[in-house]
Amino acid sequence: QVRVVESGGGVVQPGGSLRLSCTASGNIFTMKIRGWYRQAPGKERELVATITSGGSTVYADSVKGRFTISRDNAKKTVYLQMNSLKPEDTAVYYCNANELGIDYWGQGTQVTVSS
């Protein structure tokens, strides 16, 4: 059974930093962690950042220059380093994984940026 688990969320002041982690179970050859999305209250889920197996990345304009996505293939883990956090970054952050064309999501981790 595929399981996606996020961790690392919390409460931080504006300008602070957090690092999120995502791990996924599943077939080591076919399970791919694709990236991070977020959903703020009353808003739709939106892309934050994605990363391919080869390390190519895509970022939402709102996080460029502040967030960095990376992966450790040996640990089957994808990270999201978030710096210079803003109140508008407050959301539940979800990790997305895909295996054989099927998307899987974790339960999410809450990030709250507040003074």
GROMACS .gro file of N, CA, C and O in nm:
model
  460
    1GLN      N    1   0.084  -0.119   0.000
    1GLN     CA    2   0.000   0.000   0.000
    1GLN      C    3   0.088   0.124   0.000
    1GLN      O    4   0.181   0.135   0.077
    2VAL      N    5   0.055   0.216  -0.088
    2VAL     CA    6   0.133   0.339  -0.099
    2VAL      C    7   0.098   0.432   0.016
    2VAL      O    8  -0.018   0.450   0.051
    3ARG      N    9   0.201   0.491   0.075
    3ARG     CA   10   0.180   0.586   0.184
    3ARG      C   11   0.275   0.703   0.164
    3ARG      O   12   0.394   0.684   0.146
    4VAL      N   13   0.217   0.824   0.170
    4VAL     CA   14   0.295   0.946   0.157
    4VAL      C   15   0.288   1.019   0.290
    4VAL      O   16   0.178   1.040   0.343
    5VAL      N   17   0.402   1.059   0.344
    5VAL     CA   18   0.406   1.121   0.476
    5VAL      C   19   0.486   1.250   0.470
    5VAL      O   20   0.602   1.250   0.427
    6GLU      N   21   0.422   1.359   0.513
    6GLU     CA   22   0.489   1.488   0.522
    6GLU      C   23   0.523   1.518   0.667
    6GLU      O   24   0.450   1.474   0.758
    7SER      N   25   0.627   1.595   0.688
    7SER     CA   26   0.663   1.639   0.822
    7SER      C   27   0.739   1.771   0.813
    7SER      O   28   0.785   1.810   0.705
    8GLY      N   29   0.750   1.839   0.928
    8GLY     CA   30   0.832   1.959   0.934
    8GLY      C   31   0.756   2.089   0.945
    8GLY      O   32   0.818   2.195   0.955
    9GLY      N   33   0.624   2.084   0.940
    9GLY     CA   34   0.549   2.208   0.952
    9GLY      C   35   0.554   2.264   1.092
    9GLY      O   36   0.607   2.202   1.184
   10GLY      N   37   0.497   2.384   1.108
   10GLY     CA   38   0.494   2.446   1.239
   10GLY      C   39   0.456   2.592   1.230
   10GLY      O   40   0.409   2.639   1.127
   11VAL      N   41   0.478   2.662   1.340
   11VAL     CA   42   0.448   2.805   1.348
   11VAL      C   43   0.581   2.880   1.348
   11VAL      O   44   0.673   2.846   1.423
   12VAL      N   45   0.590   2.981   1.264
   12VAL     CA   46   0.714   3.058   1.252
   12VAL      C   47   0.679   3.204   1.230
   12VAL      O   48   0.573   3.236   1.174
   13GLN      N   49   0.767   3.292   1.273
   13GLN     CA   50   0.746   3.434   1.252
   13GLN      C   51   0.782   3.473   1.110
   13GLN      O   52   0.861   3.406   1.044
   14PRO      N   53   0.725   3.582   1.062
   14PRO     CA   54   0.763   3.630   0.928
   14PRO      C   55   0.914   3.649   0.918
   14PRO      O   56   0.977   3.699   1.012
   15GLY      N   57   0.969   3.605   0.805
   15GLY     CA   58   1.113   3.609   0.786
   15GLY      C   59   1.184   3.484   0.830
   15GLY      O   60   1.304   3.467   0.801
   16GLY      N   61   1.113   3.395   0.897
   16GLY     CA   62   1.172   3.272   0.947
   16GLY      C   63   1.182   3.165   0.841
   16GLY      O   64   1.147   3.185   0.724
   17SER      N   65   1.229   3.047   0.885
   17SER     CA   66   1.252   2.936   0.793
   17SER      C   67   1.194   2.806   0.849
   17SER      O   68   1.185   2.789   0.971
   18LEU      N   69   1.158   2.718   0.758
   18LEU     CA   70   1.117   2.582   0.792
   18LEU      C   71   1.165   2.490   0.682
   18LEU      O   72   1.181   2.533   0.567
   19ARG      N   73   1.186   2.364   0.716
   19ARG     CA   74   1.217   2.263   0.615
   19ARG      C   75   1.116   2.149   0.626
   19ARG      O   76   1.103   2.086   0.730
   20LEU      N   77   1.046   2.126   0.516
   20LEU     CA   78   0.950   2.017   0.509
   20LEU      C   79   1.017   1.895   0.446
   20LEU      O   80   1.104   1.908   0.360
   21SER      N   81   0.972   1.777   0.491
   21SER     CA   82   1.021   1.651   0.435
   21SER      C   83   0.905   1.566   0.389
   21SER      O   84   0.797   1.570   0.448
   22CYS      N   85   0.928   1.489   0.286
   22CYS     CA   86   0.825   1.399   0.232
   22CYS      C   87   0.890   1.265   0.200
   22CYS      O   88   0.991   1.259   0.128
   23THR      N   89   0.830   1.159   0.252
   23THR     CA   90   0.873   1.025   0.216
   23THR      C   91   0.752   0.949   0.162
   23THR      O   92   0.638   0.980   0.196
   24ALA      N   93   0.781   0.851   0.077
   24ALA     CA   94   0.673   0.772   0.019
   24ALA      C   95   0.715   0.626   0.012
   24ALA      O   96   0.827   0.594  -0.028
   25SER      N   97   0.624   0.539   0.050
   25SER     CA   98   0.647   0.396   0.036
   25SER      C   99   0.608   0.356  -0.105
   25SER      O  100   0.564   0.438  -0.184
   26GLY      N  101   0.621   0.232  -0.138
   26GLY     CA  102   0.586   0.188  -0.271
   26GLY      C  103   0.704   0.127  -0.342
   26GLY      O  104   0.814   0.117  -0.288
   27ASN      N  105   0.681   0.088  -0.466
   27ASN     CA  106   0.787   0.025  -0.545
   27ASN      C  107   0.900   0.123  -0.570
   27ASN      O  108   0.878   0.233  -0.620
   28ILE      N  109   1.020   0.083  -0.534
   28ILE     CA  110   1.135   0.172  -0.545
   28ILE      C  111   1.161   0.215  -0.688
   28ILE      O  112   1.217   0.320  -0.715
   29PHE      N  113   1.119   0.133  -0.785
   29PHE     CA  114   1.146   0.165  -0.924
   29PHE      C  115   1.037   0.249  -0.989
   29PHE      O  116   1.063   0.321  -1.085
   30THR      N  117   0.917   0.242  -0.937
   30THR     CA  118   0.806   0.311  -1.003
   30THR      C  119   0.746   0.425  -0.922
   30THR      O  120   0.676   0.511  -0.977
   31MET      N  121   0.770   0.429  -0.793
   31MET     CA  122   0.714   0.537  -0.713
   31MET      C  123   0.801   0.662  -0.728
   31MET      O  124   0.922   0.657  -0.710
   32LYS      N  125   0.738   0.773  -0.763
   32LYS     CA  126   0.810   0.898  -0.782
   32LYS      C  127   0.743   1.008  -0.700
   32LYS      O  128   0.623   1.033  -0.714
   33ILE      N  129   0.822   1.071  -0.614
   33ILE     CA  130   0.772   1.190  -0.544
   33ILE      C  131   0.790   1.307  -0.638
   33ILE      O  132   0.901   1.335  -0.683
   34ARG      N  133   0.682   1.377  -0.666
   34ARG     CA  134   0.686   1.483  -0.765
   34ARG      C  135   0.709   1.621  -0.706
   34ARG      O  136   0.775   1.705  -0.768
   35GLY      N  137   0.651   1.649  -0.590
   35GLY     CA  138   0.672   1.782  -0.537
   35GLY      C  139   0.572   1.821  -0.432
   35GLY      O  140   0.505   1.738  -0.372
   36TRP      N  141   0.562   1.952  -0.412
   36TRP     CA  142   0.481   2.011  -0.305
   36TRP      C  143   0.372   2.102  -0.360
   36TRP      O  144   0.395   2.178  -0.455
   37TYR      N  145   0.257   2.093  -0.295
   37TYR     CA  146   0.144   2.181  -0.321
   37TYR      C  147   0.101   2.237  -0.187
   37TYR      O  148   0.139   2.187  -0.081
   38ARG      N  149   0.019   2.341  -0.190
   38ARG     CA  150  -0.035   2.397  -0.067
   38ARG      C  151  -0.177   2.445  -0.087
   38ARG      O  152  -0.218   2.477  -0.199
   39GLN      N  153  -0.249   2.448   0.024
   39GLN     CA  154  -0.387   2.494   0.021
   39GLN      C  155  -0.413   2.581   0.142
   39GLN      O  156  -0.404   2.534   0.256
   40ALA      N  157  -0.444   2.707   0.116
   40ALA     CA  158  -0.479   2.800   0.221
   40ALA      C  159  -0.629   2.797   0.244
   40ALA      O  160  -0.705   2.758   0.154
   41PRO      N  161  -0.677   2.839   0.360
   41PRO     CA  162  -0.820   2.838   0.388
   41PRO      C  163  -0.898   2.915   0.281
   41PRO      O  164  -0.863   3.029   0.249
   42GLY      N  165  -1.001   2.853   0.230
   42GLY     CA  166  -1.086   2.918   0.132
   42GLY      C  167  -1.029   2.928  -0.008
   42GLY      O  168  -1.089   2.989  -0.097
   43LYS      N  169  -0.913   2.867  -0.030
   43LYS     CA  170  -0.850   2.873  -0.162
   43LYS      C  171  -0.828   2.732  -0.216
   43LYS      O  172  -0.831   2.634  -0.144
   44GLU      N  173  -0.805   2.726  -0.346
   44GLU     CA  174  -0.777   2.598  -0.410
   44GLU      C  175  -0.632   2.557  -0.385
   44GLU      O  176  -0.546   2.640  -0.358
   45ARG      N  177  -0.609   2.427  -0.397
   45ARG     CA  178  -0.473   2.376  -0.385
   45ARG      C  179  -0.390   2.428  -0.502
   45ARG      O  180  -0.435   2.428  -0.616
   46GLU      N  181  -0.267   2.471  -0.471
   46GLU     CA  182  -0.182   2.527  -0.576
   46GLU      C  183  -0.043   2.466  -0.571
   46GLU      O  184   0.004   2.422  -0.466
   47LEU      N  185   0.020   2.467  -0.687
   47LEU     CA  186   0.157   2.417  -0.697
   47LEU      C  187   0.252   2.508  -0.622
   47LEU      O  188   0.243   2.631  -0.631
   48VAL      N  189   0.346   2.448  -0.549
   48VAL     CA  190   0.453   2.523  -0.487
   48VAL      C  191   0.584   2.498  -0.563
   48VAL      O  192   0.649   2.591  -0.608
   49ALA      N  193   0.621   2.370  -0.573
   49ALA     CA  194   0.745   2.335  -0.641
   49ALA      C  195   0.743   2.188  -0.679
   49ALA      O  196   0.686   2.106  -0.606
   50THR      N  197   0.804   2.155  -0.791
   50THR     CA  198   0.819   2.017  -0.832
   50THR      C  199   0.964   1.988  -0.867
   50THR      O  200   1.042   2.080  -0.895
   51ILE      N  201   0.996   1.859  -0.864
   51ILE     CA  202   1.132   1.817  -0.897
   51ILE      C  203   1.126   1.682  -0.966
   51ILE      O  204   1.049   1.594  -0.925
   52THR      N  205   1.204   1.666  -1.071
   52THR     CA  206   1.208   1.539  -1.143
   52THR      C  207   1.314   1.448  -1.081
   52THR      O  208   1.394   1.491  -0.997
   53SER      N  209   1.316   1.324  -1.126
   53SER     CA  210   1.416   1.230  -1.078
   53SER      C  211   1.557   1.280  -1.109
   53SER      O  212   1.652   1.254  -1.034
   54GLY      N  213   1.570   1.353  -1.218
   54GLY     CA  214   1.700   1.404  -1.257
   54GLY      C  215   1.738   1.535  -1.190
   54GLY      O  216   1.850   1.584  -1.208
   55GLY      N  217   1.643   1.591  -1.114
   55GLY     CA  218   1.673   1.712  -1.038
   55GLY      C  219   1.626   1.842  -1.100
   55GLY      O  220   1.652   1.950  -1.045
   56SER      N  221   1.555   1.835  -1.211
   56SER     CA  222   1.501   1.958  -1.269
   56SER      C  223   1.386   2.009  -1.182
   56SER      O  224   1.304   1.930  -1.136
   57THR      N  225   1.380   2.140  -1.164
   57THR     CA  226   1.283   2.197  -1.071
   57THR      C  227   1.195   2.302  -1.139
   57THR      O  228   1.235   2.367  -1.237
   58VAL      N  229   1.077   2.316  -1.082
   58VAL     CA  230   0.983   2.421  -1.122
   58VAL      C  231   0.927   2.483  -0.995
   58VAL      O  232   0.893   2.410  -0.901
   59TYR      N  233   0.917   2.615  -0.993
   59TYR     CA  234   0.866   2.686  -0.875
   59TYR      C  235   0.750   2.777  -0.913
   59TYR      O  236   0.749   2.836  -1.021
   60ALA      N  237   0.657   2.793  -0.821
   60ALA     CA  238   0.557   2.897  -0.836
   60ALA      C  239   0.625   3.032  -0.826
   60ALA      O  240   0.723   3.048  -0.751
   61ASP      N  241   0.574   3.129  -0.900
   61ASP     CA  242   0.636   3.262  -0.898
   61ASP      C  243   0.641   3.320  -0.757
   61ASP      O  244   0.735   3.391  -0.721
   62SER      N  245   0.541   3.289  -0.678
   62SER     CA  246   0.530   3.347  -0.544
   62SER      C  247   0.638   3.298  -0.448
   62SER      O  248   0.659   3.360  -0.343
   63VAL      N  249   0.706   3.188  -0.481
   63VAL     CA  250   0.807   3.134  -0.390
   63VAL      C  251   0.947   3.135  -0.448
   63VAL      O  252   1.043   3.099  -0.379
   64LYS      N  253   0.960   3.175  -0.572
   64LYS     CA  254   1.093   3.177  -0.636
   64LYS      C  255   1.189   3.264  -0.556
   64LYS      O  256   1.155   3.375  -0.515
   65GLY      N  257   1.309   3.211  -0.539
   65GLY     CA  258   1.411   3.285  -0.464
   65GLY      C  259   1.402   3.268  -0.314
   65GLY      O  260   1.493   3.309  -0.241
   66ARG      N  261   1.293   3.209  -0.266
   66ARG     CA  262   1.276   3.190  -0.122
   66ARG      C  263   1.272   3.041  -0.084
   66ARG      O  264   1.318   3.003   0.024
   67PHE      N  265   1.213   2.960  -0.169
   67PHE     CA  266   1.197   2.817  -0.141
   67PHE      C  267   1.292   2.738  -0.231
   67PHE      O  268   1.318   2.776  -0.346
   68THR      N  269   1.339   2.625  -0.178
   68THR     CA  270   1.424   2.536  -0.255
   68THR      C  271   1.377   2.393  -0.236
   68THR      O  272   1.366   2.346  -0.122
   69ILE      N  273   1.349   2.325  -0.346
   69ILE     CA  274   1.310   2.184  -0.341
   69ILE      C  275   1.432   2.100  -0.376
   69ILE      O  276   1.512   2.136  -0.464
   70SER      N  277   1.448   1.989  -0.306
   70SER     CA  278   1.561   1.899  -0.332
   70SER      C  279   1.517   1.757  -0.302
   70SER      O  280   1.413   1.735  -0.240
   71ARG      N  281   1.599   1.662  -0.347
   71ARG     CA  282   1.563   1.523  -0.321
   71ARG      C  283   1.687   1.442  -0.285
   71ARG      O  284   1.798   1.473  -0.330
   72ASP      N  285   1.664   1.341  -0.205
   72ASP     CA  286   1.767   1.243  -0.171
   72ASP      C  287   1.714   1.109  -0.218
   72ASP      O  288   1.630   1.048  -0.153
   73ASN      N  289   1.759   1.066  -0.334
   73ASN     CA  290   1.704   0.944  -0.394
   73ASN      C  291   1.732   0.821  -0.308
   73ASN      O  292   1.651   0.729  -0.302
   74ALA      N  293   1.846   0.820  -0.241
   74ALA     CA  294   1.879   0.705  -0.158
   74ALA      C  295   1.781   0.690  -0.042
   74ALA      O  296   1.748   0.579  -0.001
   75LYS      N  297   1.736   0.802   0.010
   75LYS     CA  298   1.641   0.800   0.122
   75LYS      C  299   1.497   0.808   0.076
   75LYS      O  300   1.405   0.808   0.158
   76LYS      N  301   1.476   0.819  -0.056
   76LYS     CA  302   1.340   0.834  -0.112
   76LYS      C  303   1.268   0.948  -0.041
   76LYS      O  304   1.153   0.935   0.001
   77THR      N  305   1.337   1.060  -0.029
   77THR     CA  306   1.283   1.174   0.043
   77THR      C  307   1.299   1.300  -0.042
   77THR      O  308   1.401   1.319  -0.108
   78VAL      N  309   1.196   1.384  -0.038
   78VAL     CA  310   1.202   1.515  -0.103
   78VAL      C  311   1.185   1.620   0.005
   78VAL      O  312   1.100   1.606   0.093
   79TYR      N  313   1.263   1.725  -0.005
   79TYR     CA  314   1.261   1.832   0.094
   79TYR      C  315   1.213   1.963   0.031
   79TYR      O  316   1.228   1.985  -0.089
   80LEU      N  317   1.159   2.048   0.115
   80LEU     CA  318   1.125   2.184   0.074
   80LEU      C  319   1.181   2.278   0.180
   80LEU      O  320   1.127   2.285   0.290
   81GLN      N  321   1.289   2.346   0.146
   81GLN     CA  322   1.346   2.446   0.235
   81GLN      C  323   1.278   2.579   0.208
   81GLN      O  324   1.280   2.629   0.095
   82MET      N  325   1.216   2.633   0.312
   82MET     CA  326   1.140   2.756   0.298
   82MET      C  327   1.205   2.866   0.381
   82MET      O  328   1.211   2.855   0.504
   83ASN      N  329   1.254   2.968   0.314
   83ASN     CA  330   1.318   3.082   0.382
   83ASN      C  331   1.237   3.209   0.359
   83ASN      O  332   1.153   3.214   0.269
   84SER      N  333   1.265   3.309   0.438
   84SER     CA  334   1.197   3.439   0.425
   84SER      C  335   1.046   3.422   0.418
   84SER      O  336   0.979   3.479   0.331
   85LEU      N  337   0.993   3.343   0.508
   85LEU     CA  338   0.850   3.311   0.505
   85LEU      C  339   0.766   3.435   0.530
   85LEU      O  340   0.804   3.525   0.607
   86LYS      N  341   0.650   3.437   0.463
   86LYS     CA  342   0.557   3.548   0.471
   86LYS      C  343   0.423   3.496   0.524
   86LYS      O  344   0.392   3.377   0.509
   87PRO      N  345   0.342   3.583   0.580
   87PRO     CA  346   0.209   3.539   0.627
   87PRO      C  347   0.128   3.472   0.517
   87PRO      O  348   0.053   3.377   0.545
   88GLU      N  349   0.144   3.516   0.394
   88GLU     CA  350   0.069   3.455   0.283
   88GLU      C  351   0.115   3.315   0.247
   88GLU      O  352   0.054   3.248   0.164
   89ASP      N  353   0.225   3.269   0.308
   89ASP     CA  354   0.268   3.130   0.290
   89ASP      C  355   0.192   3.034   0.382
   89ASP      O  356   0.208   2.912   0.371
   90THR      N  357   0.113   3.091   0.472
   90THR     CA  358   0.035   3.007   0.563
   90THR      C  359  -0.061   2.917   0.485
   90THR      O  360  -0.140   2.964   0.404
   91ALA      N  361  -0.050   2.787   0.509
   91ALA     CA  362  -0.131   2.689   0.436
   91ALA      C  363  -0.100   2.550   0.488
   91ALA      O  364  -0.005   2.531   0.565
   92VAL      N  365  -0.180   2.455   0.443
   92VAL     CA  366  -0.145   2.314   0.461
   92VAL      C  367  -0.064   2.274   0.338
   92VAL      O  368  -0.107   2.295   0.225
   93TYR      N  369   0.052   2.218   0.361
   93TYR     CA  370   0.141   2.178   0.253
   93TYR      C  371   0.130   2.028   0.231
   93TYR      O  372   0.142   1.950   0.326
   94TYR      N  373   0.109   1.991   0.106
   94TYR     CA  374   0.090   1.851   0.069
   94TYR      C  375   0.201   1.805  -0.024
   94TYR      O  376   0.244   1.877  -0.114
   95CYS      N  377   0.241   1.681  -0.005
   95CYS     CA  378   0.337   1.619  -0.094
   95CYS      C  379   0.262   1.531  -0.194
   95CYS      O  380   0.166   1.462  -0.158
   96ASN      N  381   0.306   1.537  -0.317
   96ASN     CA  382   0.245   1.458  -0.424
   96ASN      C  383   0.343   1.353  -0.475
   96ASN      O  384   0.458   1.383  -0.504
   97ALA      N  385   0.294   1.231  -0.483
   97ALA     CA  386   0.373   1.123  -0.540
   97ALA      C  387   0.291   1.053  -0.648
   97ALA      O  388   0.168   1.061  -0.649
   98ASN      N  389   0.359   0.987  -0.738
   98ASN     CA  390   0.290   0.917  -0.847
   98ASN      C  391   0.353   0.782  -0.869
   98ASN      O  392   0.475   0.767  -0.870
   99GLU      N  393   0.268   0.683  -0.887
   99GLU     CA  394   0.314   0.549  -0.920
   99GLU      C  395   0.228   0.493  -1.031
   99GLU      O  396   0.106   0.482  -1.015
  100LEU      N  397   0.290   0.467  -1.141
  100LEU     CA  398   0.222   0.408  -1.257
  100LEU      C  399   0.098   0.489  -1.296
  100LEU      O  400  -0.007   0.433  -1.326
  101GLY      N  401   0.112   0.621  -1.295
  101GLY     CA  402   0.005   0.707  -1.341
  101GLY      C  403  -0.099   0.743  -1.238
  101GLY      O  404  -0.194   0.816  -1.267
  102ILE      N  405  -0.085   0.691  -1.117
  102ILE     CA  406  -0.182   0.720  -1.011
  102ILE      C  407  -0.118   0.817  -0.912
  102ILE      O  408  -0.008   0.793  -0.863
  103ASP      N  409  -0.188   0.927  -0.882
  103ASP     CA  410  -0.139   1.025  -0.786
  103ASP      C  411  -0.174   0.984  -0.643
  103ASP      O  412  -0.284   0.934  -0.616
  104TYR      N  413  -0.080   1.010  -0.555
  104TYR     CA  414  -0.101   0.986  -0.413
  104TYR      C  415  -0.065   1.113  -0.336
  104TYR      O  416   0.029   1.185  -0.372
  105TRP      N  417  -0.141   1.137  -0.228
  105TRP     CA  418  -0.120   1.255  -0.146
  105TRP      C  419  -0.107   1.214   0.000
  105TRP      O  420  -0.169   1.120   0.045
  106GLY      N  421  -0.027   1.293   0.072
  106GLY     CA  422  -0.021   1.274   0.216
  106GLY      C  423  -0.133   1.350   0.283
  106GLY      O  424  -0.217   1.412   0.218
  107GLN      N  425  -0.134   1.348   0.415
  107GLN     CA  426  -0.237   1.417   0.491
  107GLN      C  427  -0.206   1.565   0.507
  107GLN      O  428  -0.293   1.641   0.551
  108GLY      N  429  -0.085   1.604   0.473
  108GLY     CA  430  -0.050   1.745   0.479
  108GLY      C  431   0.015   1.784   0.610
  108GLY      O  432  -0.002   1.717   0.712
  109THR      N  433   0.089   1.894   0.606
  109THR     CA  434   0.150   1.948   0.726
  109THR      C  435   0.124   2.098   0.729
  109THR      O  436   0.141   2.168   0.628
  110GLN      N  437   0.078   2.146   0.843
  110GLN     CA  438   0.037   2.286   0.855
  110GLN      C  439   0.160   2.376   0.873
  110GLN      O  440   0.245   2.350   0.958
  111VAL      N  441   0.163   2.480   0.794
  111VAL     CA  442   0.264   2.586   0.808
  111VAL      C  443   0.191   2.715   0.839
  111VAL      O  444   0.103   2.757   0.762
  112THR      N  445   0.223   2.776   0.950
  112THR     CA  446   0.161   2.902   0.990
  112THR      C  447   0.269   3.006   1.011
  112THR      O  448   0.362   2.985   1.089
  113VAL      N  449   0.257   3.116   0.939
  113VAL     CA  450   0.353   3.226   0.950
  113VAL      C  451   0.280   3.343   1.014
  113VAL      O  452   0.191   3.403   0.954
  114SER      N  453   0.319   3.374   1.137
  114SER     CA  454   0.247   3.476   1.211
  114SER      C  455   0.339   3.536   1.317
  114SER      O  456   0.421   3.468   1.377
  115SER      N  457   0.318   3.665   1.341
  115SER     CA  458   0.393   3.731   1.446
  115SER      C  459   0.315   3.728   1.576
  115SER      O  460   0.361   3.777   1.679
   0.00000   0.00000   0.00000
